[in-house]
Amino acid sequence: MRYMGGHRRDSGDNDGEKAVCFAPSYNITPGSCLVYSFGISTDWSFDDAMAGYGCQVYSFDPTIKLPDHNRSDGVRFFNIGIGVDNQTLIAGAEERQFMSLGSIMDMLGHTNKTIDYVKLDIESGEISVFQALMDNPQRLLQIKQLGIEIHPMKTYHELFYNLFVSLEYLGFTTFDAHLVSVKGLLYKHPEFPGRNFSTCYEMAWAQVENVYW
């Protein structure tokens, strides 16, 4: 396992890094690996790191007001986001386009491709996206590894637990999990006074059972 991307905060904590398992069984090979990265904001570090490793990276974010473009030879950006289905939403005076994972794969010519890694950092949108994927999991089974920033806040724990169980049922296992230790996100629970909890965590899963590649 290696952490790819991320940057050091003033607090000394790393932010934005994603765990990637480079075990030989996953065959993440420079020159042929394929990565999707949903949610950029101002942090391209993961995308650039995976492109530097030799992967072709497709980056997506409809909130940063950038047109479709090639950031580099290895990073192609699209001004769209991942959603439950294909739709255009209005945010203030802006239109934002969203597409399902399946539609994005079809658009890019990856209908029958295996995706080596999918990063999701979409600020709580991961809940609805994964609920939709569970209803039609075939696309999910084309993914080797997932790196997700989850936002359970203080009340959505049961909902996320159900999603985790569904991922395990589909053959994924967790290989990394840690809280995002930004001061404003940390809180205490009266039943566990000696521990810090966070409203945000970084987690990573790898497909270990239903291997189709």
mmCIF file with all atom_site columns, C-alpha atoms in Angstrom:
data_model
loop_
_atom_site.group_PDB
_atom_site.id
_atom_site.type_symbol
_atom_site.label_atom_id
_atom_site.label_alt_id
_atom_site.label_comp_id
_atom_site.label_asym_id
_atom_site.label_entity_id
_atom_site.label_seq_id
_atom_site.pdbx_PDB_ins_code
_atom_site.Cartn_x
_atom_site.Cartn_y
_atom_site.Cartn_z
_atom_site.occupancy
_atom_site.B_iso_or_equiv
_atom_site.pdbx_formal_charge
_atom_site.auth_seq_id
_atom_site.auth_comp_id
_atom_site.auth_asym_id
_atom_site.auth_atom_id
_atom_site.pdbx_PDB_model_num
ATOM 1   C CA . MET A 1 1   ? 0.000   0.000   0.000   1.00 0.00 ? 1   MET A CA 1
ATOM 2   C CA . ARG A 1 2   ? 1.171   3.505   -0.846  1.00 0.00 ? 2   ARG A CA 1
ATOM 3   C CA . TYR A 1 3   ? -0.411  6.888   -0.278  1.00 0.00 ? 3   TYR A CA 1
ATOM 4   C CA . MET A 1 4   ? -0.679  8.850   -3.489  1.00 0.00 ? 4   MET A CA 1
ATOM 5   C CA . GLY A 1 5   ? -1.100  12.624  -3.569  1.00 0.00 ? 5   GLY A CA 1
ATOM 6   C CA . GLY A 1 6   ? -2.110  14.763  -0.633  1.00 0.00 ? 6   GLY A CA 1
ATOM 7   C CA . HIS A 1 7   ? -0.558  17.840  0.901   1.00 0.00 ? 7   HIS A CA 1
ATOM 8   C CA . ARG A 1 8   ? 0.628   18.798  4.353   1.00 0.00 ? 8   ARG A CA 1
ATOM 9   C CA . ARG A 1 9   ? -1.593  21.088  6.421   1.00 0.00 ? 9   ARG A CA 1
ATOM 10  C CA . ASP A 1 10  ? -0.244  23.634  8.895   1.00 0.00 ? 10  ASP A CA 1
ATOM 11  C CA . SER A 1 11  ? -1.319  21.223  11.646  1.00 0.00 ? 11  SER A CA 1
ATOM 12  C CA . GLY A 1 12  ? 1.113   18.633  10.275  1.00 0.00 ? 12  GLY A CA 1
ATOM 13  C CA . ASP A 1 13  ? -1.639  16.325  9.036   1.00 0.00 ? 13  ASP A CA 1
ATOM 14  C CA . ASN A 1 14  ? -1.773  15.107  5.472   1.00 0.00 ? 14  ASN A CA 1
ATOM 15  C CA . ASP A 1 15  ? -4.933  15.892  3.507   1.00 0.00 ? 15  ASP A CA 1
ATOM 16  C CA . GLY A 1 16  ? -6.191  14.535  0.192   1.00 0.00 ? 16  GLY A CA 1
ATOM 17  C CA . GLU A 1 17  ? -3.986  11.445  0.068   1.00 0.00 ? 17  GLU A CA 1
ATOM 18  C CA . LYS A 1 18  ? -5.488  8.196   -1.229  1.00 0.00 ? 18  LYS A CA 1
ATOM 19  C CA . ALA A 1 19  ? -4.333  4.698   -0.369  1.00 0.00 ? 19  ALA A CA 1
ATOM 20  C CA . VAL A 1 20  ? -3.554  2.504   -3.375  1.00 0.00 ? 20  VAL A CA 1
ATOM 21  C CA . CYS A 1 21  ? -2.692  -1.194  -3.168  1.00 0.00 ? 21  CYS A CA 1
ATOM 22  C CA . PHE A 1 22  ? 0.073   -2.049  -5.635  1.00 0.00 ? 22  PHE A CA 1
ATOM 23  C CA . ALA A 1 23  ? 0.098   -5.776  -4.852  1.00 0.00 ? 23  ALA A CA 1
ATOM 24  C CA . PRO A 1 24  ? 0.941   -7.796  -8.003  1.00 0.00 ? 24  PRO A CA 1
ATOM 25  C CA . SER A 1 25  ? -2.552  -9.310  -8.118  1.00 0.00 ? 25  SER A CA 1
ATOM 26  C CA . TYR A 1 26  ? -4.000  -5.872  -8.978  1.00 0.00 ? 26  TYR A CA 1
ATOM 27  C CA . ASN A 1 27  ? -1.581  -5.365  -11.865 1.00 0.00 ? 27  ASN A CA 1
ATOM 28  C CA . ILE A 1 28  ? -1.654  -1.563  -11.733 1.00 0.00 ? 28  ILE A CA 1
ATOM 29  C CA . THR A 1 29  ? 0.855   -1.284  -14.545 1.00 0.00 ? 29  THR A CA 1
ATOM 30  C CA . PRO A 1 30  ? 2.407   1.982   -15.796 1.00 0.00 ? 30  PRO A CA 1
ATOM 31  C CA . GLY A 1 31  ? 1.324   2.614   -19.346 1.00 0.00 ? 31  GLY A CA 1
ATOM 32  C CA . SER A 1 32  ? -1.931  0.688   -19.104 1.00 0.00 ? 32  SER A CA 1
ATOM 33  C CA . CYS A 1 33  ? -3.604  1.590   -15.778 1.00 0.00 ? 33  CYS A CA 1
ATOM 34  C CA . LEU A 1 34  ? -6.852  3.561   -15.795 1.00 0.00 ? 34  LEU A CA 1
ATOM 35  C CA . VAL A 1 35  ? -7.998  5.935   -13.041 1.00 0.00 ? 35  VAL A CA 1
ATOM 36  C CA . TYR A 1 36  ? -11.168 7.994   -12.504 1.00 0.00 ? 36  TYR A CA 1
ATOM 37  C CA . SER A 1 37  ? -11.000 10.909  -10.063 1.00 0.00 ? 37  SER A CA 1
ATOM 38  C CA . PHE A 1 38  ? -14.283 12.528  -8.995  1.00 0.00 ? 38  PHE A CA 1
ATOM 39  C CA . GLY A 1 39  ? -13.995 15.787  -7.061  1.00 0.00 ? 39  GLY A CA 1
ATOM 40  C CA . ILE A 1 40  ? -11.001 18.083  -7.496  1.00 0.00 ? 40  ILE A CA 1
ATOM 41  C CA . SER A 1 41  ? -11.656 21.519  -5.985  1.00 0.00 ? 41  SER A CA 1
ATOM 42  C CA . THR A 1 42  ? -8.103  22.923  -5.886  1.00 0.00 ? 42  THR A CA 1
ATOM 43  C CA . ASP A 1 43  ? -6.296  19.638  -5.150  1.00 0.00 ? 43  ASP A CA 1
ATOM 44  C CA . TRP A 1 44  ? -4.870  17.849  -8.198  1.00 0.00 ? 44  TRP A CA 1
ATOM 45  C CA . SER A 1 45  ? -2.222  16.023  -6.180  1.00 0.00 ? 45  SER A CA 1
ATOM 46  C CA . PHE A 1 46  ? -3.722  12.524  -6.449  1.00 0.00 ? 46  PHE A CA 1
ATOM 47  C CA . ASP A 1 47  ? -4.452  12.911  -10.152 1.00 0.00 ? 47  ASP A CA 1
ATOM 48  C CA . ASP A 1 48  ? -0.949  14.188  -10.881 1.00 0.00 ? 48  ASP A CA 1
ATOM 49  C CA . ALA A 1 49  ? 0.642   11.459  -8.746  1.00 0.00 ? 49  ALA A CA 1
ATOM 50  C CA . MET A 1 50  ? -1.211  8.677   -10.545 1.00 0.00 ? 50  MET A CA 1
ATOM 51  C CA . ALA A 1 51  ? -0.392  10.219  -13.922 1.00 0.00 ? 51  ALA A CA 1
ATOM 52  C CA . GLY A 1 52  ? 3.237   10.453  -12.806 1.00 0.00 ? 52  GLY A CA 1
ATOM 53  C CA . TYR A 1 53  ? 3.151   6.749   -11.991 1.00 0.00 ? 53  TYR A CA 1
ATOM 54  C CA . GLY A 1 54  ? 2.082   6.098   -15.577 1.00 0.00 ? 54  GLY A CA 1
ATOM 55  C CA . CYS A 1 55  ? -1.714  5.837   -15.416 1.00 0.00 ? 55  CYS A CA 1
ATOM 56  C CA . GLN A 1 56  ? -4.236  7.575   -17.646 1.00 0.00 ? 56  GLN A CA 1
ATOM 57  C CA . VAL A 1 57  ? -6.339  9.703   -15.323 1.00 0.00 ? 57  VAL A CA 1
ATOM 58  C CA . TYR A 1 58  ? -9.792  11.102  -16.041 1.00 0.00 ? 58  TYR A CA 1
ATOM 59  C CA . SER A 1 59  ? -10.709 13.898  -13.642 1.00 0.00 ? 59  SER A CA 1
ATOM 60  C CA . PHE A 1 60  ? -14.214 15.260  -13.045 1.00 0.00 ? 60  PHE A CA 1
ATOM 61  C CA . ASP A 1 61  ? -15.623 18.269  -11.201 1.00 0.00 ? 61  ASP A CA 1
ATOM 62  C CA . PRO A 1 62  ? -18.537 20.499  -12.284 1.00 0.00 ? 62  PRO A CA 1
ATOM 63  C CA . THR A 1 63  ? -18.021 23.003  -9.453  1.00 0.00 ? 63  THR A CA 1
ATOM 64  C CA . ILE A 1 64  ? -14.661 24.617  -10.314 1.00 0.00 ? 64  ILE A CA 1
ATOM 65  C CA . LYS A 1 65  ? -15.671 26.494  -13.482 1.00 0.00 ? 65  LYS A CA 1
ATOM 66  C CA . LEU A 1 66  ? -13.081 24.916  -15.760 1.00 0.00 ? 66  LEU A CA 1
ATOM 67  C CA . PRO A 1 67  ? -13.824 23.729  -19.317 1.00 0.00 ? 67  PRO A CA 1
ATOM 68  C CA . ASP A 1 68  ? -12.933 20.257  -20.541 1.00 0.00 ? 68  ASP A CA 1
ATOM 69  C CA . HIS A 1 69  ? -9.183  20.216  -21.130 1.00 0.00 ? 69  HIS A CA 1
ATOM 70  C CA . ASN A 1 70  ? -5.974  18.205  -20.942 1.00 0.00 ? 70  ASN A CA 1
ATOM 71  C CA . ARG A 1 71  ? -4.188  19.163  -17.750 1.00 0.00 ? 71  ARG A CA 1
ATOM 72  C CA . SER A 1 72  ? -1.233  17.062  -18.903 1.00 0.00 ? 72  SER A CA 1
ATOM 73  C CA . ASP A 1 73  ? -0.528  14.102  -21.139 1.00 0.00 ? 73  ASP A CA 1
ATOM 74  C CA . GLY A 1 74  ? -1.812  11.834  -18.374 1.00 0.00 ? 74  GLY A CA 1
ATOM 75  C CA . VAL A 1 75  ? -4.715  13.862  -16.939 1.00 0.00 ? 75  VAL A CA 1
ATOM 76  C CA . ARG A 1 76  ? -7.873  14.662  -18.897 1.00 0.00 ? 76  ARG A CA 1
ATOM 77  C CA . PHE A 1 77  ? -10.430 16.908  -17.144 1.00 0.00 ? 77  PHE A CA 1
ATOM 78  C CA . PHE A 1 78  ? -14.191 16.978  -17.705 1.00 0.00 ? 78  PHE A CA 1
ATOM 79  C CA . ASN A 1 79  ? -16.573 19.644  -16.435 1.00 0.00 ? 79  ASN A CA 1
ATOM 80  C CA . ILE A 1 80  ? -19.099 17.071  -15.244 1.00 0.00 ? 80  ILE A CA 1
ATOM 81  C CA . GLY A 1 81  ? -19.769 15.254  -12.000 1.00 0.00 ? 81  GLY A CA 1
ATOM 82  C CA . ILE A 1 82  ? -20.816 11.758  -11.044 1.00 0.00 ? 82  ILE A CA 1
ATOM 83  C CA . GLY A 1 83  ? -24.460 11.465  -10.110 1.00 0.00 ? 83  GLY A CA 1
ATOM 84  C CA . VAL A 1 84  ? -27.329 9.072   -9.613  1.00 0.00 ? 84  VAL A CA 1
ATOM 85  C CA . ASP A 1 85  ? -28.353 9.540   -13.246 1.00 0.00 ? 85  ASP A CA 1
ATOM 86  C CA . ASN A 1 86  ? -27.825 11.925  -16.159 1.00 0.00 ? 86  ASN A CA 1
ATOM 87  C CA . GLN A 1 87  ? -29.158 15.346  -15.281 1.00 0.00 ? 87  GLN A CA 1
ATOM 88  C CA . THR A 1 88  ? -28.416 19.051  -15.234 1.00 0.00 ? 88  THR A CA 1
ATOM 89  C CA . LEU A 1 89  ? -28.823 20.811  -11.903 1.00 0.00 ? 89  LEU A CA 1
ATOM 90  C CA . ILE A 1 90  ? -28.959 24.529  -11.153 1.00 0.00 ? 90  ILE A CA 1
ATOM 91  C CA . ALA A 1 91  ? -26.658 25.921  -8.451  1.00 0.00 ? 91  ALA A CA 1
ATOM 92  C CA . GLY A 1 92  ? -27.254 29.623  -8.091  1.00 0.00 ? 92  GLY A CA 1
ATOM 93  C CA . ALA A 1 93  ? -26.918 31.007  -11.611 1.00 0.00 ? 93  ALA A CA 1
ATOM 94  C CA . GLU A 1 94  ? -24.870 28.029  -12.814 1.00 0.00 ? 94  GLU A CA 1
ATOM 95  C CA . GLU A 1 95  ? -25.839 24.837  -14.589 1.00 0.00 ? 95  GLU A CA 1
ATOM 96  C CA . ARG A 1 96  ? -23.950 21.741  -13.515 1.00 0.00 ? 96  ARG A CA 1
ATOM 97  C CA . GLN A 1 97  ? -24.016 18.524  -15.502 1.00 0.00 ? 97  GLN A CA 1
ATOM 98  C CA . PHE A 1 98  ? -23.996 15.133  -13.792 1.00 0.00 ? 98  PHE A CA 1
ATOM 99  C CA . MET A 1 99  ? -23.797 11.656  -15.300 1.00 0.00 ? 99  MET A CA 1
ATOM 100 C CA . SER A 1 100 ? -24.037 8.159   -13.872 1.00 0.00 ? 100 SER A CA 1
ATOM 101 C CA . LEU A 1 101 ? -20.870 6.089   -13.664 1.00 0.00 ? 101 LEU A CA 1
ATOM 102 C CA . GLY A 1 102 ? -22.141 3.831   -16.442 1.00 0.00 ? 102 GLY A CA 1
ATOM 103 C CA . SER A 1 103 ? -22.827 6.760   -18.760 1.00 0.00 ? 103 SER A CA 1
ATOM 104 C CA . ILE A 1 104 ? -19.377 8.208   -18.087 1.00 0.00 ? 104 ILE A CA 1
ATOM 105 C CA . MET A 1 105 ? -17.719 4.879   -18.857 1.00 0.00 ? 105 MET A CA 1
ATOM 106 C CA . ASP A 1 106 ? -19.714 4.591   -22.082 1.00 0.00 ? 106 ASP A CA 1
ATOM 107 C CA . MET A 1 107 ? -18.865 8.183   -23.063 1.00 0.00 ? 107 MET A CA 1
ATOM 108 C CA . LEU A 1 108 ? -15.148 7.481   -22.653 1.00 0.00 ? 108 LEU A CA 1
ATOM 109 C CA . GLY A 1 109 ? -15.281 4.196   -24.541 1.00 0.00 ? 109 GLY A CA 1
ATOM 110 C CA . HIS A 1 110 ? -14.714 2.142   -21.370 1.00 0.00 ? 110 HIS A CA 1
ATOM 111 C CA . THR A 1 111 ? -17.939 0.132   -21.444 1.00 0.00 ? 111 THR A CA 1
ATOM 112 C CA . ASN A 1 112 ? -16.145 -3.191  -21.086 1.00 0.00 ? 112 ASN A CA 1
ATOM 113 C CA . LYS A 1 113 ? -12.949 -1.889  -19.496 1.00 0.00 ? 113 LYS A CA 1
ATOM 114 C CA . THR A 1 114 ? -11.628 -2.557  -16.018 1.00 0.00 ? 114 THR A CA 1
ATOM 115 C CA . ILE A 1 115 ? -10.984 0.618   -14.027 1.00 0.00 ? 115 ILE A CA 1
ATOM 116 C CA . ASP A 1 116 ? -7.934  0.225   -11.809 1.00 0.00 ? 116 ASP A CA 1
ATOM 117 C CA . TYR A 1 117 ? -8.906  2.919   -9.312  1.00 0.00 ? 117 TYR A CA 1
ATOM 118 C CA . VAL A 1 118 ? -11.852 5.229   -8.665  1.00 0.00 ? 118 VAL A CA 1
ATOM 119 C CA . LYS A 1 119 ? -11.456 8.174   -6.301  1.00 0.00 ? 119 LYS A CA 1
ATOM 120 C CA . LEU A 1 120 ? -14.558 9.822   -4.856  1.00 0.00 ? 120 LEU A CA 1
ATOM 121 C CA . ASP A 1 121 ? -14.298 13.100  -2.968  1.00 0.00 ? 121 ASP A CA 1
ATOM 122 C CA . ILE A 1 122 ? -17.698 14.636  -3.636  1.00 0.00 ? 122 ILE A CA 1
ATOM 123 C CA . GLU A 1 123 ? -18.674 16.179  -0.291  1.00 0.00 ? 123 GLU A CA 1
ATOM 124 C CA . SER A 1 124 ? -21.441 13.813  0.931   1.00 0.00 ? 124 SER A CA 1
ATOM 125 C CA . GLY A 1 125 ? -22.633 12.999  -2.594  1.00 0.00 ? 125 GLY A CA 1
ATOM 126 C CA . GLU A 1 126 ? -21.072 9.566   -2.145  1.00 0.00 ? 126 GLU A CA 1
ATOM 127 C CA . ILE A 1 127 ? -24.189 8.386   -0.283  1.00 0.00 ? 127 ILE A CA 1
ATOM 128 C CA . SER A 1 128 ? -26.655 8.765   -3.156  1.00 0.00 ? 128 SER A CA 1
ATOM 129 C CA . VAL A 1 129 ? -24.116 7.672   -5.789  1.00 0.00 ? 129 VAL A CA 1
ATOM 130 C CA . PHE A 1 130 ? -23.382 4.413   -4.007  1.00 0.00 ? 130 PHE A CA 1
ATOM 131 C CA . GLN A 1 131 ? -27.000 3.708   -3.251  1.00 0.00 ? 131 GLN A CA 1
ATOM 132 C CA . ALA A 1 132 ? -27.632 3.951   -7.007  1.00 0.00 ? 132 ALA A CA 1
ATOM 133 C CA . LEU A 1 133 ? -24.649 1.703   -7.815  1.00 0.00 ? 133 LEU A CA 1
ATOM 134 C CA . MET A 1 134 ? -25.923 -0.960  -5.419  1.00 0.00 ? 134 MET A CA 1
ATOM 135 C CA . ASP A 1 135 ? -29.108 -1.149  -7.478  1.00 0.00 ? 135 ASP A CA 1
ATOM 136 C CA . ASN A 1 136 ? -27.055 -1.953  -10.600 1.00 0.00 ? 136 ASN A CA 1
ATOM 137 C CA . PRO A 1 137 ? -23.706 -3.223  -9.337  1.00 0.00 ? 137 PRO A CA 1
ATOM 138 C CA . GLN A 1 138 ? -22.228 -4.520  -12.587 1.00 0.00 ? 138 GLN A CA 1
ATOM 139 C CA . ARG A 1 139 ? -20.341 -1.264  -13.211 1.00 0.00 ? 139 ARG A CA 1
ATOM 140 C CA . LEU A 1 140 ? -19.014 -1.356  -9.664  1.00 0.00 ? 140 LEU A CA 1
ATOM 141 C CA . LEU A 1 141 ? -17.640 -4.835  -10.296 1.00 0.00 ? 141 LEU A CA 1
ATOM 142 C CA . GLN A 1 142 ? -15.516 -3.411  -13.129 1.00 0.00 ? 142 GLN A CA 1
ATOM 143 C CA . ILE A 1 143 ? -13.490 -1.468  -10.535 1.00 0.00 ? 143 ILE A CA 1
ATOM 144 C CA . LYS A 1 144 ? -10.434 -2.923  -8.807  1.00 0.00 ? 144 LYS A CA 1
ATOM 145 C CA . GLN A 1 145 ? -10.084 -0.348  -6.021  1.00 0.00 ? 145 GLN A CA 1
ATOM 146 C CA . LEU A 1 146 ? -12.036 2.527   -4.490  1.00 0.00 ? 146 LEU A CA 1
ATOM 147 C CA . GLY A 1 147 ? -10.695 5.485   -2.511  1.00 0.00 ? 147 GLY A CA 1
ATOM 148 C CA . ILE A 1 148 ? -13.493 7.467   -0.902  1.00 0.00 ? 148 ILE A CA 1
ATOM 149 C CA . GLU A 1 149 ? -13.683 10.425  1.433   1.00 0.00 ? 149 GLU A CA 1
ATOM 150 C CA . ILE A 1 150 ? -16.809 9.690   3.439   1.00 0.00 ? 150 ILE A CA 1
ATOM 151 C CA . HIS A 1 151 ? -18.818 12.198  5.462   1.00 0.00 ? 151 HIS A CA 1
ATOM 152 C CA . PRO A 1 152 ? -20.796 10.355  8.136   1.00 0.00 ? 152 PRO A CA 1
ATOM 153 C CA . MET A 1 153 ? -21.121 13.573  10.154  1.00 0.00 ? 153 MET A CA 1
ATOM 154 C CA . LYS A 1 154 ? -22.525 12.694  13.592  1.00 0.00 ? 154 LYS A CA 1
ATOM 155 C CA . THR A 1 155 ? -25.772 11.036  12.565  1.00 0.00 ? 155 THR A CA 1
ATOM 156 C CA . TYR A 1 156 ? -25.344 8.993   9.364   1.00 0.00 ? 156 TYR A CA 1
ATOM 157 C CA . HIS A 1 157 ? -23.365 6.092   10.825  1.00 0.00 ? 157 HIS A CA 1
ATOM 158 C CA . GLU A 1 158 ? -26.035 3.435   10.265  1.00 0.00 ? 158 GLU A CA 1
ATOM 159 C CA . LEU A 1 159 ? -26.499 4.517   6.656   1.00 0.00 ? 159 LEU A CA 1
ATOM 160 C CA . PHE A 1 160 ? -22.769 4.225   5.946   1.00 0.00 ? 160 PHE A CA 1
ATOM 161 C CA . TYR A 1 161 ? -22.599 0.908   7.769   1.00 0.00 ? 161 TYR A CA 1
ATOM 162 C CA . ASN A 1 162 ? -25.235 -0.478  5.405   1.00 0.00 ? 162 ASN A CA 1
ATOM 163 C CA . LEU A 1 163 ? -23.205 0.749   2.407   1.00 0.00 ? 163 LEU A CA 1
ATOM 164 C CA . PHE A 1 164 ? -20.062 -0.896  3.800   1.00 0.00 ? 164 PHE A CA 1
ATOM 165 C CA . VAL A 1 165 ? -21.919 -4.204  4.221   1.00 0.00 ? 165 VAL A CA 1
ATOM 166 C CA . SER A 1 166 ? -23.150 -3.939  0.627   1.00 0.00 ? 166 SER A CA 1
ATOM 167 C CA . LEU A 1 167 ? -19.588 -3.404  -0.621  1.00 0.00 ? 167 LEU A CA 1
ATOM 168 C CA . GLU A 1 168 ? -18.425 -6.453  1.313   1.00 0.00 ? 168 GLU A CA 1
ATOM 169 C CA . TYR A 1 169 ? -21.290 -8.462  -0.161  1.00 0.00 ? 169 TYR A CA 1
ATOM 170 C CA . LEU A 1 170 ? -20.042 -7.472  -3.624  1.00 0.00 ? 170 LEU A CA 1
ATOM 171 C CA . GLY A 1 171 ? -16.549 -8.722  -2.811  1.00 0.00 ? 171 GLY A CA 1
ATOM 172 C CA . PHE A 1 172 ? -14.740 -5.576  -1.651  1.00 0.00 ? 172 PHE A CA 1
ATOM 173 C CA . THR A 1 173 ? -12.673 -5.374  1.522   1.00 0.00 ? 173 THR A CA 1
ATOM 174 C CA . THR A 1 174 ? -11.305 -2.327  3.332   1.00 0.00 ? 174 THR A CA 1
ATOM 175 C CA . PHE A 1 175 ? -7.525  -1.964  3.317   1.00 0.00 ? 175 PHE A CA 1
ATOM 176 C CA . ASP A 1 176 ? -7.185  1.558   4.700   1.00 0.00 ? 176 ASP A CA 1
ATOM 177 C CA . ALA A 1 177 ? -9.255  3.833   6.928   1.00 0.00 ? 177 ALA A CA 1
ATOM 178 C CA . HIS A 1 178 ? -8.331  6.912   8.920   1.00 0.00 ? 178 HIS A CA 1
ATOM 179 C CA . LEU A 1 179 ? -10.070 9.981   10.194  1.00 0.00 ? 179 LEU A CA 1
ATOM 180 C CA . VAL A 1 180 ? -9.444  13.391  8.663   1.00 0.00 ? 180 VAL A CA 1
ATOM 181 C CA . SER A 1 181 ? -7.984  15.149  11.674  1.00 0.00 ? 181 SER A CA 1
ATOM 182 C CA . VAL A 1 182 ? -8.840  18.731  10.764  1.00 0.00 ? 182 VAL A CA 1
ATOM 183 C CA . LYS A 1 183 ? -9.620  20.592  13.966  1.00 0.00 ? 183 LYS A CA 1
ATOM 184 C CA . GLY A 1 184 ? -13.089 21.760  12.971  1.00 0.00 ? 184 GLY A CA 1
ATOM 185 C CA . LEU A 1 185 ? -14.150 18.217  12.041  1.00 0.00 ? 185 LEU A CA 1
ATOM 186 C CA . LEU A 1 186 ? -13.171 16.464  15.276  1.00 0.00 ? 186 LEU A CA 1
ATOM 187 C CA . TYR A 1 187 ? -15.552 15.755  18.131  1.00 0.00 ? 187 TYR A CA 1
ATOM 188 C CA . LYS A 1 188 ? -15.864 13.611  21.268  1.00 0.00 ? 188 LYS A CA 1
ATOM 189 C CA . HIS A 1 189 ? -18.451 10.971  22.087  1.00 0.00 ? 189 HIS A CA 1
ATOM 190 C CA . PRO A 1 190 ? -19.562 10.633  25.721  1.00 0.00 ? 190 PRO A CA 1
ATOM 191 C CA . GLU A 1 191 ? -19.282 6.832   25.600  1.00 0.00 ? 191 GLU A CA 1
ATOM 192 C CA . PHE A 1 192 ? -15.643 7.013   24.400  1.00 0.00 ? 192 PHE A CA 1
ATOM 193 C CA . PRO A 1 193 ? -14.110 10.034  26.155  1.00 0.00 ? 193 PRO A CA 1
ATOM 194 C CA . GLY A 1 194 ? -10.528 9.080   25.316  1.00 0.00 ? 194 GLY A CA 1
ATOM 195 C CA . ARG A 1 195 ? -11.005 8.957   21.538  1.00 0.00 ? 195 ARG A CA 1
ATOM 196 C CA . ASN A 1 196 ? -11.326 11.509  18.800  1.00 0.00 ? 196 ASN A CA 1
ATOM 197 C CA . PHE A 1 197 ? -14.034 11.092  16.188  1.00 0.00 ? 197 PHE A CA 1
ATOM 198 C CA . SER A 1 198 ? -14.371 12.991  12.946  1.00 0.00 ? 198 SER A CA 1
ATOM 199 C CA . THR A 1 199 ? -17.220 13.953  10.652  1.00 0.00 ? 199 THR A CA 1
ATOM 200 C CA . CYS A 1 200 ? -14.957 12.957  7.728   1.00 0.00 ? 200 CYS A CA 1
ATOM 201 C CA . TYR A 1 201 ? -12.832 9.859   6.997   1.00 0.00 ? 201 TYR A CA 1
ATOM 202 C CA . GLU A 1 202 ? -10.593 8.580   4.208   1.00 0.00 ? 202 GLU A CA 1
ATOM 203 C CA . MET A 1 203 ? -11.256 4.939   3.309   1.00 0.00 ? 203 MET A CA 1
ATOM 204 C CA . ALA A 1 204 ? -10.102 2.538   0.616   1.00 0.00 ? 204 ALA A CA 1
ATOM 205 C CA . TRP A 1 205 ? -11.496 -0.762  -0.637  1.00 0.00 ? 205 TRP A CA 1
ATOM 206 C CA . ALA A 1 206 ? -10.149 -3.426  -2.972  1.00 0.00 ? 206 ALA A CA 1
ATOM 207 C CA . GLN A 1 207 ? -12.050 -6.123  -4.853  1.00 0.00 ? 207 GLN A CA 1
ATOM 208 C CA . VAL A 1 208 ? -10.931 -9.492  -3.495  1.00 0.00 ? 208 VAL A CA 1
ATOM 209 C CA . GLU A 1 209 ? -13.683 -11.976 -4.413  1.00 0.00 ? 209 GLU A CA 1
ATOM 210 C CA . ASN A 1 210 ? -15.540 -11.229 -7.657  1.00 0.00 ? 210 ASN A CA 1
ATOM 211 C CA . VAL A 1 211 ? -12.430 -10.618 -9.730  1.00 0.00 ? 211 VAL A CA 1
ATOM 212 C CA . TYR A 1 212 ? -13.267 -10.095 -13.411 1.00 0.00 ? 212 TYR A CA 1
ATOM 213 C CA . TRP A 1 213 ? -10.007 -8.665  -14.779 1.00 0.00 ? 213 TRP A CA 1
#
